[in-house]
Coordinates of C-alpha atoms and ligand atoms in Angstrom, one line a residue:
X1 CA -45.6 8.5 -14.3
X2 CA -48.7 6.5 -13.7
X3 CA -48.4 3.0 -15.2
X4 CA -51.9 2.0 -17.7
X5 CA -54.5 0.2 -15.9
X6 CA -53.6 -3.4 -16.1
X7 CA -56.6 -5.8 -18.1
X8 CA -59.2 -7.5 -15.9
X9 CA -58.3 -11.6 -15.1
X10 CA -60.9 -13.6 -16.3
X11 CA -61.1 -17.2 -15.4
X12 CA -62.4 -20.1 -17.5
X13 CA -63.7 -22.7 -15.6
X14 CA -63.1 -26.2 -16.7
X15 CA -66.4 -28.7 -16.0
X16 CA -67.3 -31.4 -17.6
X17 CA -69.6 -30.9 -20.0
X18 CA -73.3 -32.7 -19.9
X19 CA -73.0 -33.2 -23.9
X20 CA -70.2 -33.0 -25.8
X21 CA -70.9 -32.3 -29.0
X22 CA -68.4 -31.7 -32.0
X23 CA -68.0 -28.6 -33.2
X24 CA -70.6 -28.8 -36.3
X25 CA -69.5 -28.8 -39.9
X26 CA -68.3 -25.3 -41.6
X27 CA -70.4 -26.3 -44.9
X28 CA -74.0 -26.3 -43.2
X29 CA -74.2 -22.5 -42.9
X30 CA -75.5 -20.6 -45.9
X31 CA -73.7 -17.6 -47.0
X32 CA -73.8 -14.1 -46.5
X33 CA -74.9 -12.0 -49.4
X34 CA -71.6 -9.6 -49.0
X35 CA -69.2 -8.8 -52.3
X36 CA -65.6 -10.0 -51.7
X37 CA -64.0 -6.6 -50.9
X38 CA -66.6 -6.0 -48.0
X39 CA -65.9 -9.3 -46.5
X40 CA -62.0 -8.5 -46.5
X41 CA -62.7 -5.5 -44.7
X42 CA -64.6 -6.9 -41.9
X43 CA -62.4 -9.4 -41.6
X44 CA -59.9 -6.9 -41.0
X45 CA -61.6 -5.1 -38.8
X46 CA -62.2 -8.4 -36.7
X47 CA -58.7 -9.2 -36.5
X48 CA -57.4 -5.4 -35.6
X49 CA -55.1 -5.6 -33.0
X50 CA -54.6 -1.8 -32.6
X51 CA -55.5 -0.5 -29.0
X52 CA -58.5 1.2 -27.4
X53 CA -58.0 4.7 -28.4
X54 CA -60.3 7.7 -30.0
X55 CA -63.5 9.2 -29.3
X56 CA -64.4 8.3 -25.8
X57 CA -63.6 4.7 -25.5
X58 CA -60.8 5.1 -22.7
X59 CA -63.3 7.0 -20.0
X60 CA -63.4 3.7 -18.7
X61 CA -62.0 0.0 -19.1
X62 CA -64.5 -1.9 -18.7
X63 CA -64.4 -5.8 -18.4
X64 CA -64.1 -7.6 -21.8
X65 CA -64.8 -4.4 -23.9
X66 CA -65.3 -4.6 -27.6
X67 CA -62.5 -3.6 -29.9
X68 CA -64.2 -0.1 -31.1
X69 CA -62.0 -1.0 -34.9
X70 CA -63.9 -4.7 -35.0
X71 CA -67.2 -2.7 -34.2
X72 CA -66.9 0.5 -36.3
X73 CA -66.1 -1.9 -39.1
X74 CA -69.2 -4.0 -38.3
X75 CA -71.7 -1.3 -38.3
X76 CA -70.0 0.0 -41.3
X77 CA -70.5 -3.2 -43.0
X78 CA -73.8 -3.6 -42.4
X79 CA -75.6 -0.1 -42.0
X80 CA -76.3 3.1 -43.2
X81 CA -76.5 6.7 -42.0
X82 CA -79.8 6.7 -40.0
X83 CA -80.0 3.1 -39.6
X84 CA -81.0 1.5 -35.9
X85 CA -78.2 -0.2 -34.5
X86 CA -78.9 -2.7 -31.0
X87 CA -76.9 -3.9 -28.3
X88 CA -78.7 -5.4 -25.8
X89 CA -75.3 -6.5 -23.3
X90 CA -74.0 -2.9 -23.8
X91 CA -71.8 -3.2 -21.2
X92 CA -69.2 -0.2 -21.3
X93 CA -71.2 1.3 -24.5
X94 CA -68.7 0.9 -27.5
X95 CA -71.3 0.3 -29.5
X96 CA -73.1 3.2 -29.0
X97 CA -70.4 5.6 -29.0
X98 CA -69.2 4.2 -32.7
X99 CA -72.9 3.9 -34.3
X100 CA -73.4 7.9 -32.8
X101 CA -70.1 8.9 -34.4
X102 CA -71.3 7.3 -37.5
X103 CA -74.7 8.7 -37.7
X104 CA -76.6 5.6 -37.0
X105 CA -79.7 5.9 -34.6
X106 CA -78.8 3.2 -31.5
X107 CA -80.3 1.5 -28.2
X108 CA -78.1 -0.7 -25.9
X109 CA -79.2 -1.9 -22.5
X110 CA -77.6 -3.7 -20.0
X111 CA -79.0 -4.8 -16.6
X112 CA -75.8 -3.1 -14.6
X113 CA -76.5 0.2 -13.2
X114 CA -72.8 0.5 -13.6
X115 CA -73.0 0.0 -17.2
X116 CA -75.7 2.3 -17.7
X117 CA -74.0 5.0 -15.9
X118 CA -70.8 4.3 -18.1
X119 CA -72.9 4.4 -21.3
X120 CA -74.7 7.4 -20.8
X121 CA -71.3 9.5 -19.6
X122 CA -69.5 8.0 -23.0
X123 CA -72.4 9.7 -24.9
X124 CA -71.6 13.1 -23.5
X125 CA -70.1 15.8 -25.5
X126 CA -68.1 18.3 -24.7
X127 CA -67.2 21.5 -27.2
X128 CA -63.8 23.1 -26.7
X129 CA -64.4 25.6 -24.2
X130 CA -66.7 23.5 -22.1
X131 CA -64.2 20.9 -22.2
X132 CA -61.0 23.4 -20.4
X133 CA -64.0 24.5 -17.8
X134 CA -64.6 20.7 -17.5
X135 CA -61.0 20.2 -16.5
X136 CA -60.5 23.6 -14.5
X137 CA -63.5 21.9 -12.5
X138 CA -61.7 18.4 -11.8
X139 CA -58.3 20.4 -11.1
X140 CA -60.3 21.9 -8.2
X141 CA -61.6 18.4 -7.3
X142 CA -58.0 17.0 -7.0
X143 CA -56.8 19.9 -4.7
X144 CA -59.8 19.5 -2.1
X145 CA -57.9 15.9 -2.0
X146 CA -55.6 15.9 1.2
X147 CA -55.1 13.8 4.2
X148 CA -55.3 16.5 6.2
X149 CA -58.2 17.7 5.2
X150 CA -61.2 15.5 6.9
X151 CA -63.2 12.7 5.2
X152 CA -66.8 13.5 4.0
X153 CA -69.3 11.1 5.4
X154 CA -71.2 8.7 3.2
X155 CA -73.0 6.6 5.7
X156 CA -75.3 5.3 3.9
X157 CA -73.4 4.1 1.5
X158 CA -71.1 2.9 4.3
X159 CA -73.6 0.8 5.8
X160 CA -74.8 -0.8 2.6
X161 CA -71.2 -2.1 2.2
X162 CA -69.7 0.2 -1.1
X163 CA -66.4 0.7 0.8
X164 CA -66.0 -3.1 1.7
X165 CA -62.2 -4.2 1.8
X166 CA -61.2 -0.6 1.7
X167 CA -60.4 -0.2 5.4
X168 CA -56.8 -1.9 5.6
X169 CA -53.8 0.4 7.0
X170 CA -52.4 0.5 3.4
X171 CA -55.8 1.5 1.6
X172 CA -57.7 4.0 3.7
X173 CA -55.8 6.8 1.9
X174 CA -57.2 5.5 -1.1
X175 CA -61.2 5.2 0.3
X176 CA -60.5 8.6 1.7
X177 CA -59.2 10.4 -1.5
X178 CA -62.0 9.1 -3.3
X179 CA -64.3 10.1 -0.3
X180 CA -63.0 13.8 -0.8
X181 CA -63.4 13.9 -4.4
X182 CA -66.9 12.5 -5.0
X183 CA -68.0 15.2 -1.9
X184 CA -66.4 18.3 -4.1
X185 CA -68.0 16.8 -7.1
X186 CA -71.6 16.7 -5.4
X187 CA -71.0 20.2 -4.9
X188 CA -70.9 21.0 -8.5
X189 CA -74.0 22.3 -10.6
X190 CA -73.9 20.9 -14.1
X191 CA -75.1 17.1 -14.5
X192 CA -72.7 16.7 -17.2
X193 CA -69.5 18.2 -15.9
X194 CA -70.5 16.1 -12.7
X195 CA -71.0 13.0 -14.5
X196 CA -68.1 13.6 -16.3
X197 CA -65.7 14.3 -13.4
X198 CA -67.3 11.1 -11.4
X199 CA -66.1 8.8 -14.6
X200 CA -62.6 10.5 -13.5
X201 CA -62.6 9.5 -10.6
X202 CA -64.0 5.8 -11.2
X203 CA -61.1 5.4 -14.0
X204 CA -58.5 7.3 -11.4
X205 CA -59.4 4.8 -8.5
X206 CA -59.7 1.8 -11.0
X207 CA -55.8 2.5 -12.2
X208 CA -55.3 2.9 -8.3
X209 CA -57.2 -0.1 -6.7
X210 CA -58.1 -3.0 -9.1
X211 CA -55.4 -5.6 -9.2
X212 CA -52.6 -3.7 -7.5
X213 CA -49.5 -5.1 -5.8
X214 CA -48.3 -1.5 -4.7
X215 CA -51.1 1.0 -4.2
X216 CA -50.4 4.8 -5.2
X217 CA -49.2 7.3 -3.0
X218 CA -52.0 10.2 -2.3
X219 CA -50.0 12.7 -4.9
X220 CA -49.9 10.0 -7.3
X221 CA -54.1 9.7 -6.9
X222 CA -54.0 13.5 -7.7
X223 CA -52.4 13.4 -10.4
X224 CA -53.9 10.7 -12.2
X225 CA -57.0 12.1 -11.7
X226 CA -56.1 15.3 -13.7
X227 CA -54.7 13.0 -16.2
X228 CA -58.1 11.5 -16.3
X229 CA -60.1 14.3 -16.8
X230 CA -57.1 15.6 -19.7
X231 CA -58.2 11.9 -21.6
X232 CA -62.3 12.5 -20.6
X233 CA -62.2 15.9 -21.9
X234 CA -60.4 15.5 -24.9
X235 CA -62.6 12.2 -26.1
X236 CA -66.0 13.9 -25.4
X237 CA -64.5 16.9 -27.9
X238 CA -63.8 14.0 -30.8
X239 CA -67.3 12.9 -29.9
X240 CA -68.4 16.5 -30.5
X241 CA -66.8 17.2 -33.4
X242 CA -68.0 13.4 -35.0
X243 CA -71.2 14.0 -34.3
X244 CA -71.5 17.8 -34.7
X245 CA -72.6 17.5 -38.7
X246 CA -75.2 14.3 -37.7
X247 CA -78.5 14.5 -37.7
X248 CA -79.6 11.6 -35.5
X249 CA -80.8 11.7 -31.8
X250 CA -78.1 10.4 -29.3
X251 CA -78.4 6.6 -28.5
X252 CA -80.8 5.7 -25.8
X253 CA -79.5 3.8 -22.8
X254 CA -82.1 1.5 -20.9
X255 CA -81.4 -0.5 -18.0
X256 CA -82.9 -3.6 -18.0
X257 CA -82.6 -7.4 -19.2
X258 CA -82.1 -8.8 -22.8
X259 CA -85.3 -10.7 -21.8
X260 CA -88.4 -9.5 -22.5
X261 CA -87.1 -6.6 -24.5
X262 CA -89.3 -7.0 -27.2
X263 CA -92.1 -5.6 -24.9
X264 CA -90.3 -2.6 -23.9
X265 CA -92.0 0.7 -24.9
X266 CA -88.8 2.5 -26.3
X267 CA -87.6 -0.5 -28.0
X268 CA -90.9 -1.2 -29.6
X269 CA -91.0 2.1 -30.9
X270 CA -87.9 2.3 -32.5
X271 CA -89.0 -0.4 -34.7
X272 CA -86.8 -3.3 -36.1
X273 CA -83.1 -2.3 -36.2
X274 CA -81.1 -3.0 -38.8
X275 CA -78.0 -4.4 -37.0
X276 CA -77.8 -6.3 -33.6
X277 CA -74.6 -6.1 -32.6
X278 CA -73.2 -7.6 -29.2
X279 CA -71.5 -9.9 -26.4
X280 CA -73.0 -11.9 -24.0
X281 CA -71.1 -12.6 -20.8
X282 CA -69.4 -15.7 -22.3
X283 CA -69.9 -19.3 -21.2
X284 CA -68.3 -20.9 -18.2
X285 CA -65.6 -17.4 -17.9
X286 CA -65.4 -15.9 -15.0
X287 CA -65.4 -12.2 -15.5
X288 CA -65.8 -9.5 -12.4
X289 CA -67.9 -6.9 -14.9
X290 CA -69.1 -5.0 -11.2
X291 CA -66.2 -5.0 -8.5
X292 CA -62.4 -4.7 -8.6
X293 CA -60.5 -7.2 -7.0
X294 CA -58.1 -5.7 -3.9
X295 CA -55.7 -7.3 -1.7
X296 CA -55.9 -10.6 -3.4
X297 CA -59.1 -12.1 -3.8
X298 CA -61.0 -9.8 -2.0
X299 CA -63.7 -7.7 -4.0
X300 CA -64.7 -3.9 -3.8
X301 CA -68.4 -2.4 -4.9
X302 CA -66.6 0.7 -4.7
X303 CA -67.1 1.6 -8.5
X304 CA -71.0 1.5 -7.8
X305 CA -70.4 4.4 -4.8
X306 CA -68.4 6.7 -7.5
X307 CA -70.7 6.3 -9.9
X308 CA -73.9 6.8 -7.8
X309 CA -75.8 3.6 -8.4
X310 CA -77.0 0.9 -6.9
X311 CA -75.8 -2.8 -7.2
X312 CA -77.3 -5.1 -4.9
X313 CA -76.3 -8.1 -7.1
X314 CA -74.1 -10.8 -6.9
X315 CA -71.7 -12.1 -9.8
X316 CA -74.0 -14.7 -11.4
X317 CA -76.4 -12.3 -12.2
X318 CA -74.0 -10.5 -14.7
X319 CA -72.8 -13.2 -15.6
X320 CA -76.2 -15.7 -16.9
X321 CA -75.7 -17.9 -14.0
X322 CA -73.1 -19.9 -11.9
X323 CA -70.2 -22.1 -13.3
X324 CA -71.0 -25.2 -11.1
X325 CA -73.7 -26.9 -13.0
X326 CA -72.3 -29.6 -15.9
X327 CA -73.8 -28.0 -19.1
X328 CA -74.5 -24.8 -17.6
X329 CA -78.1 -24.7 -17.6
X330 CA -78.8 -21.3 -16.3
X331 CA -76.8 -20.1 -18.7
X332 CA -78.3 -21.8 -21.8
X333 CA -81.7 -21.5 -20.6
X334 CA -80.5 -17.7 -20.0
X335 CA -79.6 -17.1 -23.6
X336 CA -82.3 -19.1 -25.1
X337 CA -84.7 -16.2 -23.7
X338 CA -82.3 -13.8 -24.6
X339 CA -82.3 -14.8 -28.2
X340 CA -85.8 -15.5 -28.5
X341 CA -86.4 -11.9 -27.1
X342 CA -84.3 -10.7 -30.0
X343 CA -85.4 -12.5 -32.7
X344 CA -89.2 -10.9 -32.3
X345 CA -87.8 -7.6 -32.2
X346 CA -85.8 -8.4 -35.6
X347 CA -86.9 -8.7 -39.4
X348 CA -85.5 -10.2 -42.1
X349 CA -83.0 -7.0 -42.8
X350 CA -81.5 -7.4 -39.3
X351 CA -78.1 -8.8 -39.1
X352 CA -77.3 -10.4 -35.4
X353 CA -73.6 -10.2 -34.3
X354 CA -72.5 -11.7 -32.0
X355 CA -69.1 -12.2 -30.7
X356 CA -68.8 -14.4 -27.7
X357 CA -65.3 -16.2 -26.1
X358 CA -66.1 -20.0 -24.2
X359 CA -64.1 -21.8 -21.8
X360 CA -64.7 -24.7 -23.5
X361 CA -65.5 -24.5 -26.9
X362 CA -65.1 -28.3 -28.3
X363 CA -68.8 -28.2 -26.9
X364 CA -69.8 -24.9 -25.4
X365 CA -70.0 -23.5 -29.3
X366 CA -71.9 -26.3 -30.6
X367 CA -74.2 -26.0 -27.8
X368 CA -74.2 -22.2 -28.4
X369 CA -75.4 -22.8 -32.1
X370 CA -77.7 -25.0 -31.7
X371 CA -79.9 -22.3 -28.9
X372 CA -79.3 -20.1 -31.4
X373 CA -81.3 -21.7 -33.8
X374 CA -84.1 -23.1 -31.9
X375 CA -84.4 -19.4 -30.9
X376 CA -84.9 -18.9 -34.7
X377 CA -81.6 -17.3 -35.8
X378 CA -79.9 -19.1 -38.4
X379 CA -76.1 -18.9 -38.8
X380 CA -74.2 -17.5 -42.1
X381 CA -71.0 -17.4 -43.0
X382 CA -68.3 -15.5 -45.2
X383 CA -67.2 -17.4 -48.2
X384 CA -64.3 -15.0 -48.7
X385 CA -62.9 -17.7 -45.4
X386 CA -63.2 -20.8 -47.2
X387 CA -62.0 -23.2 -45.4
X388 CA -60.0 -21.8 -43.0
X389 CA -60.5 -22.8 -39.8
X390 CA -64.1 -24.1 -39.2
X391 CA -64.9 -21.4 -41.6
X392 CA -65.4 -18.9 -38.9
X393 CA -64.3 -15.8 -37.9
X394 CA -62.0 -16.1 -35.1
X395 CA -60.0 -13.5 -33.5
X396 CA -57.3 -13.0 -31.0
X397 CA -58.1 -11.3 -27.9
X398 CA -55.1 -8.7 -27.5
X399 CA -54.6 -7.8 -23.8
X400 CA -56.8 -10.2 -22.2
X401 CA -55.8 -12.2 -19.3
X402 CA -56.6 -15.0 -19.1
X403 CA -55.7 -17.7 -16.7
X404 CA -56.4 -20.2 -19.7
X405 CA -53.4 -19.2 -21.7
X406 CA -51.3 -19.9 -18.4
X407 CA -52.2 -23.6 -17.8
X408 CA -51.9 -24.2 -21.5
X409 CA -55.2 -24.2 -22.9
X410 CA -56.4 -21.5 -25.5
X411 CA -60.1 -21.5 -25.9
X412 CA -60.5 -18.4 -24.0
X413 CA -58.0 -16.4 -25.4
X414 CA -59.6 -16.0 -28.6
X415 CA -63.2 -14.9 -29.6
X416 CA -65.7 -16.0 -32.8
X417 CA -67.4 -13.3 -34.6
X418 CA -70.7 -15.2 -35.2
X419 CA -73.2 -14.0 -37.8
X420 CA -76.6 -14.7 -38.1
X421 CA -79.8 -13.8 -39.7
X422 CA -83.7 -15.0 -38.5
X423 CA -84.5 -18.0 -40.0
X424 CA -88.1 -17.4 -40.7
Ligands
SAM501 C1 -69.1 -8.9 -22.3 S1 -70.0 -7.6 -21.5 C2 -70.3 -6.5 -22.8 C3 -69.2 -5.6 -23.1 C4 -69.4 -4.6 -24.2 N1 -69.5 -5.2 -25.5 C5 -68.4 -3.4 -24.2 O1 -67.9 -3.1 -25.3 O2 -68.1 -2.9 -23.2 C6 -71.5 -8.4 -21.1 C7 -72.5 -7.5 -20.4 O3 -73.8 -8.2 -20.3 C8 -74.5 -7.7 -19.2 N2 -75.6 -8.7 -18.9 C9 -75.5 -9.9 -18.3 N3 -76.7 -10.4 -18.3 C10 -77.6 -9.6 -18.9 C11 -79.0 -9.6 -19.3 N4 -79.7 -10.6 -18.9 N5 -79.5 -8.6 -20.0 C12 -78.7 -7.5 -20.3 N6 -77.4 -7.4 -20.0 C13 -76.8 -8.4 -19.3 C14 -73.4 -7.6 -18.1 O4 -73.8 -6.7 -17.1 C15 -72.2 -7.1 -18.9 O5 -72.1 -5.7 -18.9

């Protein structure tokens, strides 16, 4: 049996920092109007350790997802039916699959094409009989699948580097299988059966490429790929079935930058939403959100290919900026405009969450905080945590590598749920 796809590495840099500032003071944040009971329960929620599962989270892993419990608890927490949830780093779209399935209108927007494309095919439903023709379709994918059988040709995509590092004795039965596969699936006539059966194969060659010691055997490829469309079909029928009695529109997915989003058309138009929910890339972590990592070190595009979509970018632009720089301008500077963008989108119903991991958080938080606020969003807290801690909400990050934890330092295994209202 195919082994589950192994978590993404992310590496915390250690720099030193420009400023190092303490952590500041749990009793300077106000608190959050919230009654007792509904604090436990987000709490909860924060700290779930339960897997991914349900609805159509596992279409895709994708780097430093959210926990869809910590999320649906969030929006539970702080919407309503018909509210406007936002998530402007949307990255693999958990937020928008749980505000859907809870009725809640919702916008996310990432500047990844590969984000987008795994948004939008998480937002797909599927009833019950379209759903067995859906699999029927990918079980006549997998058998066009054979090294006998010849190799479409993608040149352009060839020349524009997508099959990078895929060349090597040992992987050119892999680049080929997936070769074969998205050819059949450009054959096929429906845009959501095709979008559907592509997120098979990006899951089926993530399992088989990203991080692997001992690459899969051709049959192996096949069959994981029918195993992928079994787990695509049968979350996009949850979805259906969640969202079957809702009245609201399905989210909208926009690809584009945090900044400047409050002069965006469709965001303008959807007015104020009620809960900002989201994570940033995190400070000073290294964390490959747009290639897999073969052979080592070496990096593959090739999820951009399956998924039909340009990249074109290079790692510090999904990630605010490089590491190098003491302080990490870019970065700060990056989320300054982020938040500022935010905050004139917001009013004084909207609730921003935010729940961001640092390399280095003796200062990286502080320095966090304090951008936040000049940005105009003021920080609140939960009185239901007392003292604990700083008086924050941390939580564990379950199944994350990260080479941290291995040289004995743990700011990056765990991540702060940060709350914060506008503070005009
Ligand atoms: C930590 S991931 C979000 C993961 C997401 N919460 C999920 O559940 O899958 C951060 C995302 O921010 C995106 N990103 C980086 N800079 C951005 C920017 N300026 N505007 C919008 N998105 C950006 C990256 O492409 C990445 O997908």
């Amino acid at each position: 049996m195919p082994m589950p796809h192994e978590p993404q590495p992310m590496t915390p840099t250690v720099r030193s920092a420009a400023i190092i500032q303490p952590i500041p003071a749990p009793v300077m944040a106000p608190l959050l109007p919230l009654d007792h009971d509904a604090q436990l329960a987000l709490i909860a929620g924060a700290r779930d350790a339960k897997p991914v599962e349900g609805l159509t989270h596992c279409h895709y892993n994708y780097p430093a997802r959210f926990s869809p419990q910590m999320v649906g608890q969030i929006i539970e927490t702080f919407t309503r039916p018909g509210d406007l949830v936002f998530d402007p780093y949307v990255g693999g779209g958990t937020t928008l699959v749980e505000a859907f399935a809870r009725g809640r209108k919702a916008i996310g927007s990432d500047i990844s094409t590969l984000a987008e494309f795994v948004t939008r095919t998480k937002l797909v439903s599927l009833n019950p009989t379209d759903a067995e023709r859906f699999e029927a379709t990918v079980r006549t994918v997998a058998s066009k699948i054979h090294m006998n059988l010849p190799e479409p040709s993608f040149d352009d995509w060839a020349q524009l580097g997508y099959f990078r590092n895929l060349g090597s004795k040992n992987r050119w039965r892999l680049r080929k299988a997936i070769a074969q596969a998205v050819g059949a699936i450009e054959q096929l006539d429906d845009p959501s059966h095709e979008a559907l059966a592509r997120c098979a194969v990006l899951r089926t060659a993530h399992w088989a490429l990203d991080g692997r010691k001992k690459l899969p055997t051709t049959d192996e490829f096949r069959a994981m790929l029918e195993c992928s469309a079994g787990i695509i079909a049968r979350g996009a029928v949850q979805l259906y079935h969640a969202v079957e009695d809702h009245r609201v529109l399905p989210p909208q997915v926009l690809n584009r930058s945090i900044i400047g989003v409050d002069e965006d058309a469709a965001v303008i138009k959807a007015g104020a939403p009620r809960l900002i929910v989201t994570s940033p890339p995190y400070p000073g972590v290294h964390v490959l959100y747009h290639r897999w990592q073969v052979d080592g070190r070496k990096e593959s595009p090739a999820p951009f290919f399956i998924a039909k979509a340009l990249d074109g970018s290079g790692e510090t632009y999904y990630t605010m900026g490089g590491r190098s720089k003491p302080g990490l301008p870019t970065y700060f500077s990056q989320l300054d405009a982020g938040l500022r963008s935010l905050a004139n989108i917001a009013d004084n119903q909207t609730t921003l969450v935010q729940v961001v991991a640092f390399a280095e958080p003796e200062w990286q938080l502080a320095r966090y905080l304090s951008v936040a606020a000049e940005a105009g969003w003021e920080e609140v807290k939960l009185s239901a945590l007392g003292e604990q801690e700083d008086g924050r909400l941390w939580r564990a990050v379950p199944n994350r590598k990260w080479h941290a934890t291995s040289r004995g330092k743990t700011g990056g295994a765990r991540e702060v749920v940060l709350l914060h209202r506008l503070n005009r």
